[in-house]
CSV table of C-alpha atoms in Angstrom, one decimal:
chain,number,residue,atom,x,y,z
G,29,UNK,CA,21.2,-3.4,-4.0
G,30,UNK,CA,21.6,-6.6,-1.9
G,31,UNK,CA,18.8,-8.9,-3.1
G,32,UNK,CA,20.0,-11.6,-0.7
G,33,UNK,CA,19.4,-9.3,2.2
G,34,UNK,CA,15.9,-8.5,1.0
G,35,UNK,CA,15.3,-12.2,0.6
G,36,UNK,CA,16.4,-12.8,4.2
G,37,UNK,CA,14.0,-10.2,5.5
G,38,UNK,CA,11.1,-11.8,3.6
G,39,UNK,CA,12.1,-15.2,4.9
G,40,UNK,CA,12.0,-13.7,8.4
G,41,UNK,CA,8.5,-12.5,7.8
G,42,UNK,CA,7.5,-16.0,6.7
G,43,UNK,CA,9.0,-17.6,9.9
G,44,UNK,CA,7.4,-15.0,12.1
G,45,UNK,CA,4.0,-15.7,10.5
G,46,UNK,CA,4.4,-19.4,11.1
G,47,UNK,CA,5.2,-18.6,14.8
G,48,UNK,CA,2.1,-16.5,14.9
G,49,UNK,CA,-0.1,-19.2,13.3
G,50,UNK,CA,1.1,-21.7,15.9
G,51,UNK,CA,0.4,-19.3,18.8
G,52,UNK,CA,-3.0,-18.3,17.4
G,53,UNK,CA,-4.3,-21.9,17.4
G,54,UNK,CA,-4.9,-21.5,21.2
G,55,UNK,CA,-7.4,-18.7,20.5
G,56,UNK,CA,-9.8,-21.2,19.0
G,57,UNK,CA,-9.8,-23.3,22.2
G,58,UNK,CA,-10.5,-20.2,24.3
G,59,UNK,CA,-13.2,-18.8,22.0
G,60,UNK,CA,-16.1,-20.2,24.0
G,61,UNK,CA,-14.9,-20.8,27.5
G,62,UNK,CA,-11.8,-18.8,28.5
G,63,UNK,CA,-9.8,-18.3,31.6
G,64,UNK,CA,-8.8,-14.7,32.2
G,65,UNK,CA,-5.1,-15.2,32.9
G,66,UNK,CA,-4.8,-17.7,30.0
G,67,UNK,CA,-6.5,-15.3,27.6
G,68,UNK,CA,-4.4,-12.3,28.7
G,69,UNK,CA,-1.2,-14.4,28.4
G,70,UNK,CA,-2.2,-15.5,24.9
G,71,UNK,CA,-2.9,-11.9,23.8
G,72,UNK,CA,0.4,-10.6,25.2
G,73,UNK,CA,2.2,-13.4,23.3
G,74,UNK,CA,0.4,-12.6,20.1
G,75,UNK,CA,1.0,-8.9,20.5
G,76,UNK,CA,4.7,-9.5,21.0
G,77,UNK,CA,4.9,-11.5,17.8
G,78,UNK,CA,2.8,-8.9,15.9
G,79,UNK,CA,5.2,-6.1,16.9
G,80,UNK,CA,8.0,-8.1,15.4
G,81,UNK,CA,5.9,-8.9,12.3
G,82,UNK,CA,5.0,-5.3,11.8
G,83,UNK,CA,8.6,-4.1,12.1
G,84,UNK,CA,9.7,-6.7,9.6
G,85,UNK,CA,6.9,-5.7,7.2
G,86,UNK,CA,7.9,-2.0,7.5
G,87,UNK,CA,11.5,-3.0,6.7
G,88,UNK,CA,10.3,-4.8,3.6
G,89,UNK,CA,8.4,-1.8,2.5
G,90,UNK,CA,11.4,0.4,3.0
G,91,UNK,CA,13.6,-2.0,1.0
G,92,UNK,CA,10.9,-2.5,-1.7
G,93,UNK,CA,11.5,0.9,-3.2
G,94,UNK,CA,14.8,-0.5,-4.4
G,95,UNK,CA,13.0,-3.0,-6.6
G,96,UNK,CA,9.7,-1.2,-7.2
G,97,UNK,CA,6.9,-2.6,-9.4
G,98,UNK,CA,4.8,-5.4,-8.1
G,99,UNK,CA,7.2,-6.2,-5.3
G,100,UNK,CA,6.5,-2.8,-3.8
G,101,UNK,CA,2.8,-3.3,-4.1
G,102,UNK,CA,2.9,-6.7,-2.4
G,103,UNK,CA,5.1,-5.3,0.4
G,104,UNK,CA,2.6,-2.5,1.2
G,105,UNK,CA,-0.2,-5.1,1.2
G,106,UNK,CA,1.8,-7.1,3.7
G,107,UNK,CA,2.3,-4.1,5.9
G,108,UNK,CA,-1.4,-3.1,5.7
G,109,UNK,CA,-2.5,-6.5,6.9
G,110,UNK,CA,0.0,-6.6,9.7
G,111,UNK,CA,-1.4,-3.2,10.8
G,112,UNK,CA,-4.9,-4.5,10.8
G,113,UNK,CA,-4.2,-7.6,12.9
G,114,UNK,CA,-2.2,-5.4,15.3
G,115,UNK,CA,-5.2,-3.1,15.7
G,116,UNK,CA,-7.5,-6.1,16.4
G,117,UNK,CA,-5.3,-7.5,19.2
G,118,UNK,CA,-4.7,-4.1,20.7
G,119,UNK,CA,-8.5,-3.6,20.8
G,120,UNK,CA,-8.7,-6.6,23.1
G,121,UNK,CA,-5.7,-5.9,25.4
G,122,UNK,CA,-7.2,-3.1,27.4
G,123,UNK,CA,-10.3,-5.2,28.1
G,124,UNK,CA,-8.2,-7.8,30.0
G,125,UNK,CA,-6.2,-5.5,32.2
G,126,UNK,CA,-8.0,-6.6,35.4
G,127,UNK,CA,-9.4,-10.1,36.3
G,128,UNK,CA,-12.4,-8.4,38.0
G,129,UNK,CA,-14.8,-8.0,35.1
G,130,UNK,CA,-18.6,-7.7,35.0
G,131,UNK,CA,-20.9,-9.9,32.9
G,132,UNK,CA,-21.2,-7.1,30.4
G,133,UNK,CA,-17.5,-6.7,30.2
G,134,UNK,CA,-17.1,-10.4,29.6
G,135,UNK,CA,-19.6,-10.2,26.8
G,136,UNK,CA,-17.7,-7.3,25.3
G,137,UNK,CA,-14.5,-9.4,25.4
G,138,UNK,CA,-16.3,-12.3,23.8
G,139,UNK,CA,-17.5,-10.1,21.0
G,140,UNK,CA,-14.0,-8.7,20.3
G,141,UNK,CA,-12.5,-12.1,20.5
G,142,UNK,CA,-15.0,-13.4,17.9
G,143,UNK,CA,-14.2,-10.4,15.6
G,144,UNK,CA,-10.5,-11.3,15.9
G,145,UNK,CA,-11.2,-15.0,15.1
G,146,UNK,CA,-13.3,-14.1,12.1
G,147,UNK,CA,-10.7,-11.6,10.8
G,148,UNK,CA,-7.8,-14.0,11.3
G,149,UNK,CA,-9.0,-16.3,8.5
G,150,UNK,CA,-8.8,-13.4,6.0
G,151,UNK,CA,-5.6,-12.1,7.5
G,152,UNK,CA,-3.8,-15.5,7.5
G,153,UNK,CA,-4.7,-16.1,3.8
G,154,UNK,CA,-3.7,-12.5,2.8
G,155,UNK,CA,-0.3,-12.7,4.6
G,156,UNK,CA,0.5,-16.1,3.2
G,157,UNK,CA,-0.3,-14.9,-0.3
G,158,UNK,CA,1.7,-11.7,0.1
G,159,UNK,CA,4.8,-13.5,1.3
G,160,UNK,CA,4.5,-16.0,-1.5
G,161,UNK,CA,4.2,-13.2,-4.1
G,162,UNK,CA,7.2,-11.4,-2.6
G,163,UNK,CA,9.2,-14.5,-2.6
G,164,UNK,CA,8.2,-15.2,-6.2
G,165,UNK,CA,9.2,-11.8,-7.3
G,166,UNK,CA,12.6,-12.1,-5.7
G,167,UNK,CA,13.2,-15.6,-7.1
G,168,UNK,CA,12.2,-14.4,-10.5
G,169,UNK,CA,14.6,-11.5,-10.3
G,170,UNK,CA,17.5,-13.7,-9.1
G,171,UNK,CA,16.8,-16.2,-11.8
G,172,UNK,CA,16.7,-13.6,-14.6
G,173,UNK,CA,20.0,-12.1,-13.3
G,174,UNK,CA,21.7,-15.4,-13.3
G,175,UNK,CA,20.4,-16.4,-16.7
G,176,UNK,CA,21.6,-13.1,-18.3
G,177,UNK,CA,24.7,-13.0,-16.1
G,178,UNK,CA,23.8,-9.5,-14.9
G,179,UNK,CA,23.6,-8.2,-11.4
G,180,UNK,CA,20.1,-7.9,-10.0
G,181,UNK,CA,20.4,-4.1,-10.0
G,182,UNK,CA,20.8,-4.1,-13.8
G,183,UNK,CA,17.7,-6.3,-14.2
G,184,UNK,CA,15.7,-4.0,-11.9
G,185,UNK,CA,16.8,-0.9,-13.8
G,186,UNK,CA,15.8,-2.5,-17.1
G,187,UNK,CA,12.4,-3.6,-15.6
G,188,UNK,CA,11.8,-0.1,-14.2
G,189,UNK,CA,12.6,1.5,-17.6
G,190,UNK,CA,10.1,-0.9,-19.3
G,191,UNK,CA,7.5,0.0,-16.7
G,192,UNK,CA,8.1,3.7,-17.2
G,193,UNK,CA,7.8,3.2,-21.0
G,194,UNK,CA,4.5,1.3,-20.5
G,195,UNK,CA,3.2,4.1,-18.3
G,196,UNK,CA,4.1,6.7,-20.9
G,197,UNK,CA,2.4,4.8,-23.6
G,198,UNK,CA,-0.7,4.3,-21.5
G,199,UNK,CA,-0.8,8.1,-20.7
G,200,UNK,CA,-0.4,8.9,-24.4
G,201,UNK,CA,-3.2,6.5,-25.4
G,202,UNK,CA,-5.5,8.0,-22.7
G,203,UNK,CA,-4.7,11.5,-23.8
G,204,UNK,CA,-5.4,10.8,-27.5
G,205,UNK,CA,-8.8,9.3,-26.3
G,206,UNK,CA,-9.7,12.6,-24.6
G,207,UNK,CA,-8.5,14.7,-27.6
G,208,UNK,CA,-10.7,12.7,-29.9
G,209,UNK,CA,-13.8,12.1,-27.8
G,210,UNK,CA,-13.8,15.0,-25.3
G,211,UNK,CA,-11.7,17.8,-26.7
G,212,UNK,CA,-13.7,20.3,-24.7
G,213,UNK,CA,-12.5,18.7,-21.5
G,214,UNK,CA,-8.9,19.2,-22.6
G,215,UNK,CA,-9.6,22.9,-23.3
G,216,UNK,CA,-11.4,23.3,-20.0
G,217,UNK,CA,-8.5,21.8,-18.1
G,218,UNK,CA,-6.0,24.2,-19.8
G,219,UNK,CA,-8.3,27.1,-19.1
G,220,UNK,CA,-8.6,26.1,-15.5
G,221,UNK,CA,-4.9,26.2,-15.1
G,222,UNK,CA,-4.7,29.6,-16.8
G,223,UNK,CA,-7.5,30.9,-14.6
G,224,UNK,CA,-5.7,29.9,-11.4
G,225,UNK,CA,-2.4,31.4,-12.7
G,226,UNK,CA,-4.2,34.7,-13.3
G,227,UNK,CA,-5.3,34.6,-9.6
G,228,UNK,CA,-1.8,34.2,-8.5
G,229,UNK,CA,-1.6,30.5,-7.9
G,230,UNK,CA,1.4,29.1,-9.9
G,231,UNK,CA,1.3,25.4,-9.0
G,232,UNK,CA,-2.2,24.0,-9.1
G,233,UNK,CA,-3.6,20.8,-7.5
G,234,UNK,CA,-5.9,18.5,-9.5
G,235,UNK,CA,-8.8,19.2,-7.1
G,236,UNK,CA,-8.5,22.9,-8.0
G,237,UNK,CA,-8.5,22.1,-11.7
G,238,UNK,CA,-11.6,20.0,-11.2
G,239,UNK,CA,-13.2,22.9,-9.3
G,240,UNK,CA,-12.7,25.4,-12.1
G,241,UNK,CA,-13.1,23.1,-15.1
G,242,UNK,CA,-16.0,20.9,-14.0
G,243,UNK,CA,-14.0,17.9,-15.3
G,244,UNK,CA,-14.1,15.1,-12.8
G,245,UNK,CA,-10.8,14.7,-10.9
G,246,UNK,CA,-9.8,11.3,-12.3
G,247,UNK,CA,-10.2,12.5,-15.9
G,248,UNK,CA,-8.6,15.9,-15.1
G,249,UNK,CA,-5.5,14.1,-13.7
G,250,UNK,CA,-5.2,12.0,-16.9
G,251,UNK,CA,-5.5,15.0,-19.1
G,252,UNK,CA,-2.9,16.9,-17.1
G,253,UNK,CA,-0.5,14.0,-17.5
G,254,UNK,CA,-1.1,14.0,-21.2
G,255,UNK,CA,-0.5,17.7,-21.5
G,256,UNK,CA,2.7,17.2,-19.5
G,257,UNK,CA,3.8,14.5,-21.9
G,258,UNK,CA,3.4,16.8,-24.9
G,259,UNK,CA,5.2,19.7,-23.2
G,260,UNK,CA,2.2,22.0,-22.5
G,261,UNK,CA,2.2,21.5,-18.7
G,262,UNK,CA,4.9,21.1,-16.1
G,263,UNK,CA,4.5,18.9,-13.0
G,264,UNK,CA,6.2,18.6,-9.6
G,265,UNK,CA,5.5,16.8,-6.4
G,266,UNK,CA,4.5,18.8,-3.3
G,267,UNK,CA,3.3,17.4,0.0
G,268,UNK,CA,2.8,13.9,-1.5
G,269,UNK,CA,0.6,15.2,-4.3
G,270,UNK,CA,1.3,16.3,-7.8
G,271,UNK,CA,0.8,20.0,-8.8
G,272,UNK,CA,0.8,21.4,-12.3
G,273,UNK,CA,1.3,24.7,-14.2
G,274,UNK,CA,1.3,25.7,-17.8
G,275,UNK,CA,4.8,25.7,-19.2
G,276,UNK,CA,6.5,29.1,-19.4
G,277,UNK,CA,3.8,30.6,-17.1
G,278,UNK,CA,5.6,32.5,-14.3
G,279,UNK,CA,8.7,31.6,-12.3
G,280,UNK,CA,9.0,29.6,-9.1
C-alpha cells in the first residue's frame, strides 16, 4: 500500500476545494442582480471544478478500503458532500441554457441560486472538515509507522485486527445482553430461521427473520451476529446484504 500516493490524492482534493472556494465567491456578488452570461459562465466553471472534485473524492473512496476504519468513513463523507453540491449546480445549469427567459423563469433561477448559496455554507464546512480528518488519519498512520519502524501496511493490519477484535467483543456483549434480558427473542430468531429452512429457503435475510419472529430488525441482526459468533449460525454476503442459516442445515 502506497500511503504517499493516497496522501497526494487527498492533497489534490484540498487544492481543488480551494480553487472551488475562490470561484464560488463570485456567486455572492451575483446573488441579487445577475447578468445571464456571467451567471452561466460561473456555473460552467463551478461544474467543471466539481467534476474534478467528485472524481478525486471517488478515487479516495476507492483507495480508502486499503486503510479502512475512520479513514474510509471520512472518505465516503467527502464523496457524499461532493455529490450533493454537484446536484445543486446541475439543478441550475438547465435553467440558464437560453438568455431568453421570462420573469417566472428568472424567479426560479433566483430561488435555485439562493438554495445553492445556503447549501454552500454547510458544504464548505463539511468538505474542509472531511479533508482535515483524512489528512490527520494519514499523518497519524505515517507517524506511528515511523516511530515503530514498520511499514504503514503493517500498522494498518494491526489496526484492522484491533478493530475486528473490538467488534467481536461488542457483538458478544450485545448477545449476552439478549440472552439475559430477552431470551425469548433469541429463541424466536432461531425458530424463524428453522421455519424458513423448512419452507425451502436456505439463506435467510434479516428482514425475513424479522417477519417470522416478530423481533425488530435491528435486534434480530444483533442476535444473528451473536449466534454466528458462538457457532450456531453461518453467515455470508449476498447482493450487498448478509444472509444467515443454521449451521449444518442443508447444503449450498
